[in-house]
JSON list of C-alpha atoms in Angstrom, two decimals:
[
{"chain": "A", "resi": 234, "resn": "UNK", "atom": "CA", "xyz": [0.00, 0.00, 0.00]},
{"chain": "A", "resi": 235, "resn": "UNK", "atom": "CA", "xyz": [1.28, 3.41, -0.89]},
{"chain": "A", "resi": 236, "resn": "UNK", "atom": "CA", "xyz": [0.17, 5.59, 2.04]},
{"chain": "A", "resi": 237, "resn": "UNK", "atom": "CA", "xyz": [-0.43, 5.31, 5.75]},
{"chain": "A", "resi": 238, "resn": "UNK", "atom": "CA", "xyz": [-1.90, 7.12, 8.75]},
{"chain": "A", "resi": 239, "resn": "UNK", "atom": "CA", "xyz": [-1.21, 6.47, 12.41]},
{"chain": "A", "resi": 240, "resn": "UNK", "atom": "CA", "xyz": [-4.16, 6.56, 14.76]},
{"chain": "A", "resi": 241, "resn": "UNK", "atom": "CA", "xyz": [-3.99, 6.82, 18.54]},
{"chain": "A", "resi": 242, "resn": "UNK", "atom": "CA", "xyz": [-7.23, 5.42, 19.96]},
{"chain": "A", "resi": 243, "resn": "UNK", "atom": "CA", "xyz": [-9.05, 5.45, 22.38]},
{"chain": "A", "resi": 244, "resn": "UNK", "atom": "CA", "xyz": [-6.94, 8.26, 23.88]},
{"chain": "A", "resi": 245, "resn": "UNK", "atom": "CA", "xyz": [-4.27, 10.53, 22.45]},
{"chain": "A", "resi": 246, "resn": "UNK", "atom": "CA", "xyz": [-1.73, 8.79, 24.72]},
{"chain": "A", "resi": 247, "resn": "UNK", "atom": "CA", "xyz": [-2.63, 5.33, 23.38]},
{"chain": "A", "resi": 248, "resn": "UNK", "atom": "CA", "xyz": [-0.08, 3.40, 21.34]},
{"chain": "A", "resi": 249, "resn": "UNK", "atom": "CA", "xyz": [-0.55, 4.53, 17.73]},
{"chain": "A", "resi": 250, "resn": "UNK", "atom": "CA", "xyz": [-1.80, 1.99, 15.21]},
{"chain": "A", "resi": 251, "resn": "UNK", "atom": "CA", "xyz": [-0.43, 2.26, 11.67]},
{"chain": "A", "resi": 252, "resn": "UNK", "atom": "CA", "xyz": [-2.98, 1.81, 8.91]},
{"chain": "A", "resi": 253, "resn": "UNK", "atom": "CA", "xyz": [-1.67, 1.34, 5.37]},
{"chain": "A", "resi": 254, "resn": "UNK", "atom": "CA", "xyz": [-4.09, 2.35, 2.64]},
{"chain": "A", "resi": 255, "resn": "UNK", "atom": "CA", "xyz": [-4.56, 2.82, -1.08]},
{"chain": "A", "resi": 256, "resn": "UNK", "atom": "CA", "xyz": [-7.13, 4.96, -2.85]},
{"chain": "A", "resi": 257, "resn": "UNK", "atom": "CA", "xyz": [-9.06, 4.01, -6.01]},
{"chain": "A", "resi": 258, "resn": "UNK", "atom": "CA", "xyz": [-11.45, 6.19, -7.97]},
{"chain": "A", "resi": 259, "resn": "UNK", "atom": "CA", "xyz": [-13.88, 4.65, -10.45]},
{"chain": "A", "resi": 260, "resn": "UNK", "atom": "CA", "xyz": [-16.56, 6.88, -11.96]},
{"chain": "A", "resi": 261, "resn": "UNK", "atom": "CA", "xyz": [-18.12, 8.61, -8.92]},
{"chain": "A", "resi": 262, "resn": "UNK", "atom": "CA", "xyz": [-17.15, 5.89, -6.42]},
{"chain": "A", "resi": 263, "resn": "UNK", "atom": "CA", "xyz": [-14.12, 6.49, -4.24]},
{"chain": "A", "resi": 264, "resn": "UNK", "atom": "CA", "xyz": [-12.69, 3.40, -2.47]},
{"chain": "A", "resi": 265, "resn": "UNK", "atom": "CA", "xyz": [-10.10, 3.31, 0.31]},
{"chain": "A", "resi": 266, "resn": "UNK", "atom": "CA", "xyz": [-8.55, -0.12, 0.98]},
{"chain": "A", "resi": 267, "resn": "UNK", "atom": "CA", "xyz": [-6.93, -0.43, 4.39]},
{"chain": "A", "resi": 268, "resn": "UNK", "atom": "CA", "xyz": [-4.76, -2.95, 6.23]},
{"chain": "A", "resi": 269, "resn": "UNK", "atom": "CA", "xyz": [-3.20, -2.77, 9.66]},
{"chain": "A", "resi": 270, "resn": "UNK", "atom": "CA", "xyz": [0.58, -2.70, 9.35]},
{"chain": "A", "resi": 271, "resn": "UNK", "atom": "CA", "xyz": [1.35, -4.29, 12.72]},
{"chain": "A", "resi": 272, "resn": "UNK", "atom": "CA", "xyz": [0.39, -7.80, 13.73]},
{"chain": "A", "resi": 273, "resn": "UNK", "atom": "CA", "xyz": [0.12, -6.64, 17.36]},
{"chain": "A", "resi": 274, "resn": "UNK", "atom": "CA", "xyz": [-3.20, -4.86, 17.65]},
{"chain": "A", "resi": 275, "resn": "UNK", "atom": "CA", "xyz": [-5.45, -4.22, 20.64]},
{"chain": "A", "resi": 276, "resn": "UNK", "atom": "CA", "xyz": [-7.93, -6.95, 21.58]},
{"chain": "A", "resi": 277, "resn": "UNK", "atom": "CA", "xyz": [-10.90, -4.66, 20.96]},
{"chain": "A", "resi": 278, "resn": "UNK", "atom": "CA", "xyz": [-9.92, -4.06, 17.31]},
{"chain": "A", "resi": 279, "resn": "UNK", "atom": "CA", "xyz": [-11.73, -6.85, 15.47]},
{"chain": "A", "resi": 280, "resn": "UNK", "atom": "CA", "xyz": [-10.73, -6.08, 11.87]},
{"chain": "A", "resi": 281, "resn": "UNK", "atom": "CA", "xyz": [-7.29, -6.30, 10.25]},
{"chain": "A", "resi": 282, "resn": "UNK", "atom": "CA", "xyz": [-8.37, -5.39, 6.70]},
{"chain": "A", "resi": 283, "resn": "UNK", "atom": "CA", "xyz": [-11.27, -3.16, 5.75]},
{"chain": "A", "resi": 284, "resn": "UNK", "atom": "CA", "xyz": [-12.38, -0.73, 3.07]},
{"chain": "A", "resi": 285, "resn": "UNK", "atom": "CA", "xyz": [-14.47, 2.41, 2.81]},
{"chain": "A", "resi": 286, "resn": "UNK", "atom": "CA", "xyz": [-16.52, 3.52, -0.18]},
{"chain": "A", "resi": 287, "resn": "UNK", "atom": "CA", "xyz": [-17.76, 7.02, -0.84]},
{"chain": "A", "resi": 288, "resn": "UNK", "atom": "CA", "xyz": [-19.82, 8.53, -3.61]},
{"chain": "A", "resi": 289, "resn": "UNK", "atom": "CA", "xyz": [-18.92, 11.91, -5.04]},
{"chain": "A", "resi": 290, "resn": "UNK", "atom": "CA", "xyz": [-21.46, 14.69, -4.60]},
{"chain": "A", "resi": 291, "resn": "UNK", "atom": "CA", "xyz": [-21.11, 18.34, -5.57]},
{"chain": "A", "resi": 292, "resn": "UNK", "atom": "CA", "xyz": [-20.14, 19.30, -2.01]},
{"chain": "A", "resi": 293, "resn": "UNK", "atom": "CA", "xyz": [-17.67, 16.47, -1.42]},
{"chain": "A", "resi": 294, "resn": "UNK", "atom": "CA", "xyz": [-17.72, 12.74, -0.72]},
{"chain": "A", "resi": 295, "resn": "UNK", "atom": "CA", "xyz": [-20.49, 10.89, 1.11]},
{"chain": "A", "resi": 296, "resn": "UNK", "atom": "CA", "xyz": [-19.37, 7.74, 2.92]},
{"chain": "A", "resi": 297, "resn": "UNK", "atom": "CA", "xyz": [-21.45, 4.71, 1.99]},
{"chain": "A", "resi": 298, "resn": "UNK", "atom": "CA", "xyz": [-22.40, 2.33, 4.79]},
{"chain": "A", "resi": 299, "resn": "UNK", "atom": "CA", "xyz": [-20.50, -0.96, 4.81]},
{"chain": "A", "resi": 300, "resn": "UNK", "atom": "CA", "xyz": [-22.20, -3.33, 7.24]},
{"chain": "A", "resi": 301, "resn": "UNK", "atom": "CA", "xyz": [-19.21, -5.62, 7.81]},
{"chain": "A", "resi": 302, "resn": "UNK", "atom": "CA", "xyz": [-17.18, -2.65, 9.10]},
{"chain": "A", "resi": 303, "resn": "UNK", "atom": "CA", "xyz": [-19.76, -1.64, 11.66]},
{"chain": "A", "resi": 304, "resn": "UNK", "atom": "CA", "xyz": [-21.05, -5.01, 12.84]},
{"chain": "A", "resi": 305, "resn": "UNK", "atom": "CA", "xyz": [-18.23, -5.30, 15.37]},
{"chain": "A", "resi": 306, "resn": "UNK", "atom": "CA", "xyz": [-17.86, -3.72, 18.80]},
{"chain": "A", "resi": 307, "resn": "UNK", "atom": "CA", "xyz": [-18.25, 0.01, 19.50]},
{"chain": "A", "resi": 308, "resn": "UNK", "atom": "CA", "xyz": [-14.50, 0.68, 19.81]},
{"chain": "A", "resi": 309, "resn": "UNK", "atom": "CA", "xyz": [-13.85, -0.89, 16.40]},
{"chain": "A", "resi": 310, "resn": "UNK", "atom": "CA", "xyz": [-16.62, 1.25, 14.87]},
{"chain": "A", "resi": 311, "resn": "UNK", "atom": "CA", "xyz": [-15.29, 4.45, 16.43]},
{"chain": "A", "resi": 312, "resn": "UNK", "atom": "CA", "xyz": [-11.74, 3.57, 15.37]},
{"chain": "A", "resi": 313, "resn": "UNK", "atom": "CA", "xyz": [-12.92, 3.05, 11.77]},
{"chain": "A", "resi": 314, "resn": "UNK", "atom": "CA", "xyz": [-14.67, 6.44, 11.78]},
{"chain": "A", "resi": 315, "resn": "UNK", "atom": "CA", "xyz": [-11.44, 8.05, 12.95]},
{"chain": "A", "resi": 316, "resn": "UNK", "atom": "CA", "xyz": [-9.43, 6.23, 10.26]},
{"chain": "A", "resi": 317, "resn": "UNK", "atom": "CA", "xyz": [-11.83, 7.35, 7.52]},
{"chain": "A", "resi": 318, "resn": "UNK", "atom": "CA", "xyz": [-11.79, 11.00, 8.55]},
{"chain": "A", "resi": 319, "resn": "UNK", "atom": "CA", "xyz": [-7.99, 10.95, 9.00]},
{"chain": "A", "resi": 320, "resn": "UNK", "atom": "CA", "xyz": [-7.44, 9.50, 5.52]},
{"chain": "A", "resi": 321, "resn": "UNK", "atom": "CA", "xyz": [-9.86, 11.94, 3.92]},
{"chain": "A", "resi": 322, "resn": "UNK", "atom": "CA", "xyz": [-8.03, 14.79, 5.63]},
{"chain": "A", "resi": 323, "resn": "UNK", "atom": "CA", "xyz": [-4.59, 13.43, 4.64]},
{"chain": "A", "resi": 324, "resn": "UNK", "atom": "CA", "xyz": [-5.72, 13.11, 1.02]},
{"chain": "A", "resi": 325, "resn": "UNK", "atom": "CA", "xyz": [-7.30, 16.58, 1.17]},
{"chain": "A", "resi": 326, "resn": "UNK", "atom": "CA", "xyz": [-10.68, 15.21, 0.15]},
{"chain": "A", "resi": 327, "resn": "UNK", "atom": "CA", "xyz": [-13.71, 17.07, 1.39]},
{"chain": "A", "resi": 328, "resn": "UNK", "atom": "CA", "xyz": [-16.43, 15.11, 3.14]},
{"chain": "A", "resi": 329, "resn": "UNK", "atom": "CA", "xyz": [-19.96, 16.12, 2.17]},
{"chain": "A", "resi": 330, "resn": "UNK", "atom": "CA", "xyz": [-21.77, 18.01, 4.92]},
{"chain": "A", "resi": 331, "resn": "UNK", "atom": "CA", "xyz": [-25.55, 17.59, 4.53]},
{"chain": "A", "resi": 332, "resn": "UNK", "atom": "CA", "xyz": [-26.11, 20.48, 6.98]},
{"chain": "A", "resi": 333, "resn": "UNK", "atom": "CA", "xyz": [-24.02, 22.89, 4.91]},
{"chain": "A", "resi": 334, "resn": "UNK", "atom": "CA", "xyz": [-25.86, 25.81, 3.28]},
{"chain": "A", "resi": 335, "resn": "UNK", "atom": "CA", "xyz": [-23.64, 25.52, 0.14]}
]
């Protein structure tokens, strides 16, 4: 994988977890494929590989729900949300805000 982010969760002082990722764009669908770089991960983190899909709207990207990502425990779900927003920020991709007046 070409890029990575490090995420400290559940607290800023937690041991950071490196997430390697690649980004694919096909038509209006944006896909981020992720894999944890370290074999030593916290017990609560129930996924080692996962992906996110987003569809492009005029105001940015809207994340599409992927049930397998969010059928795990709450900490895994919150970690995945943090990974997604961190990658979108690192790639300078705007996330669609449905409450925005624009």
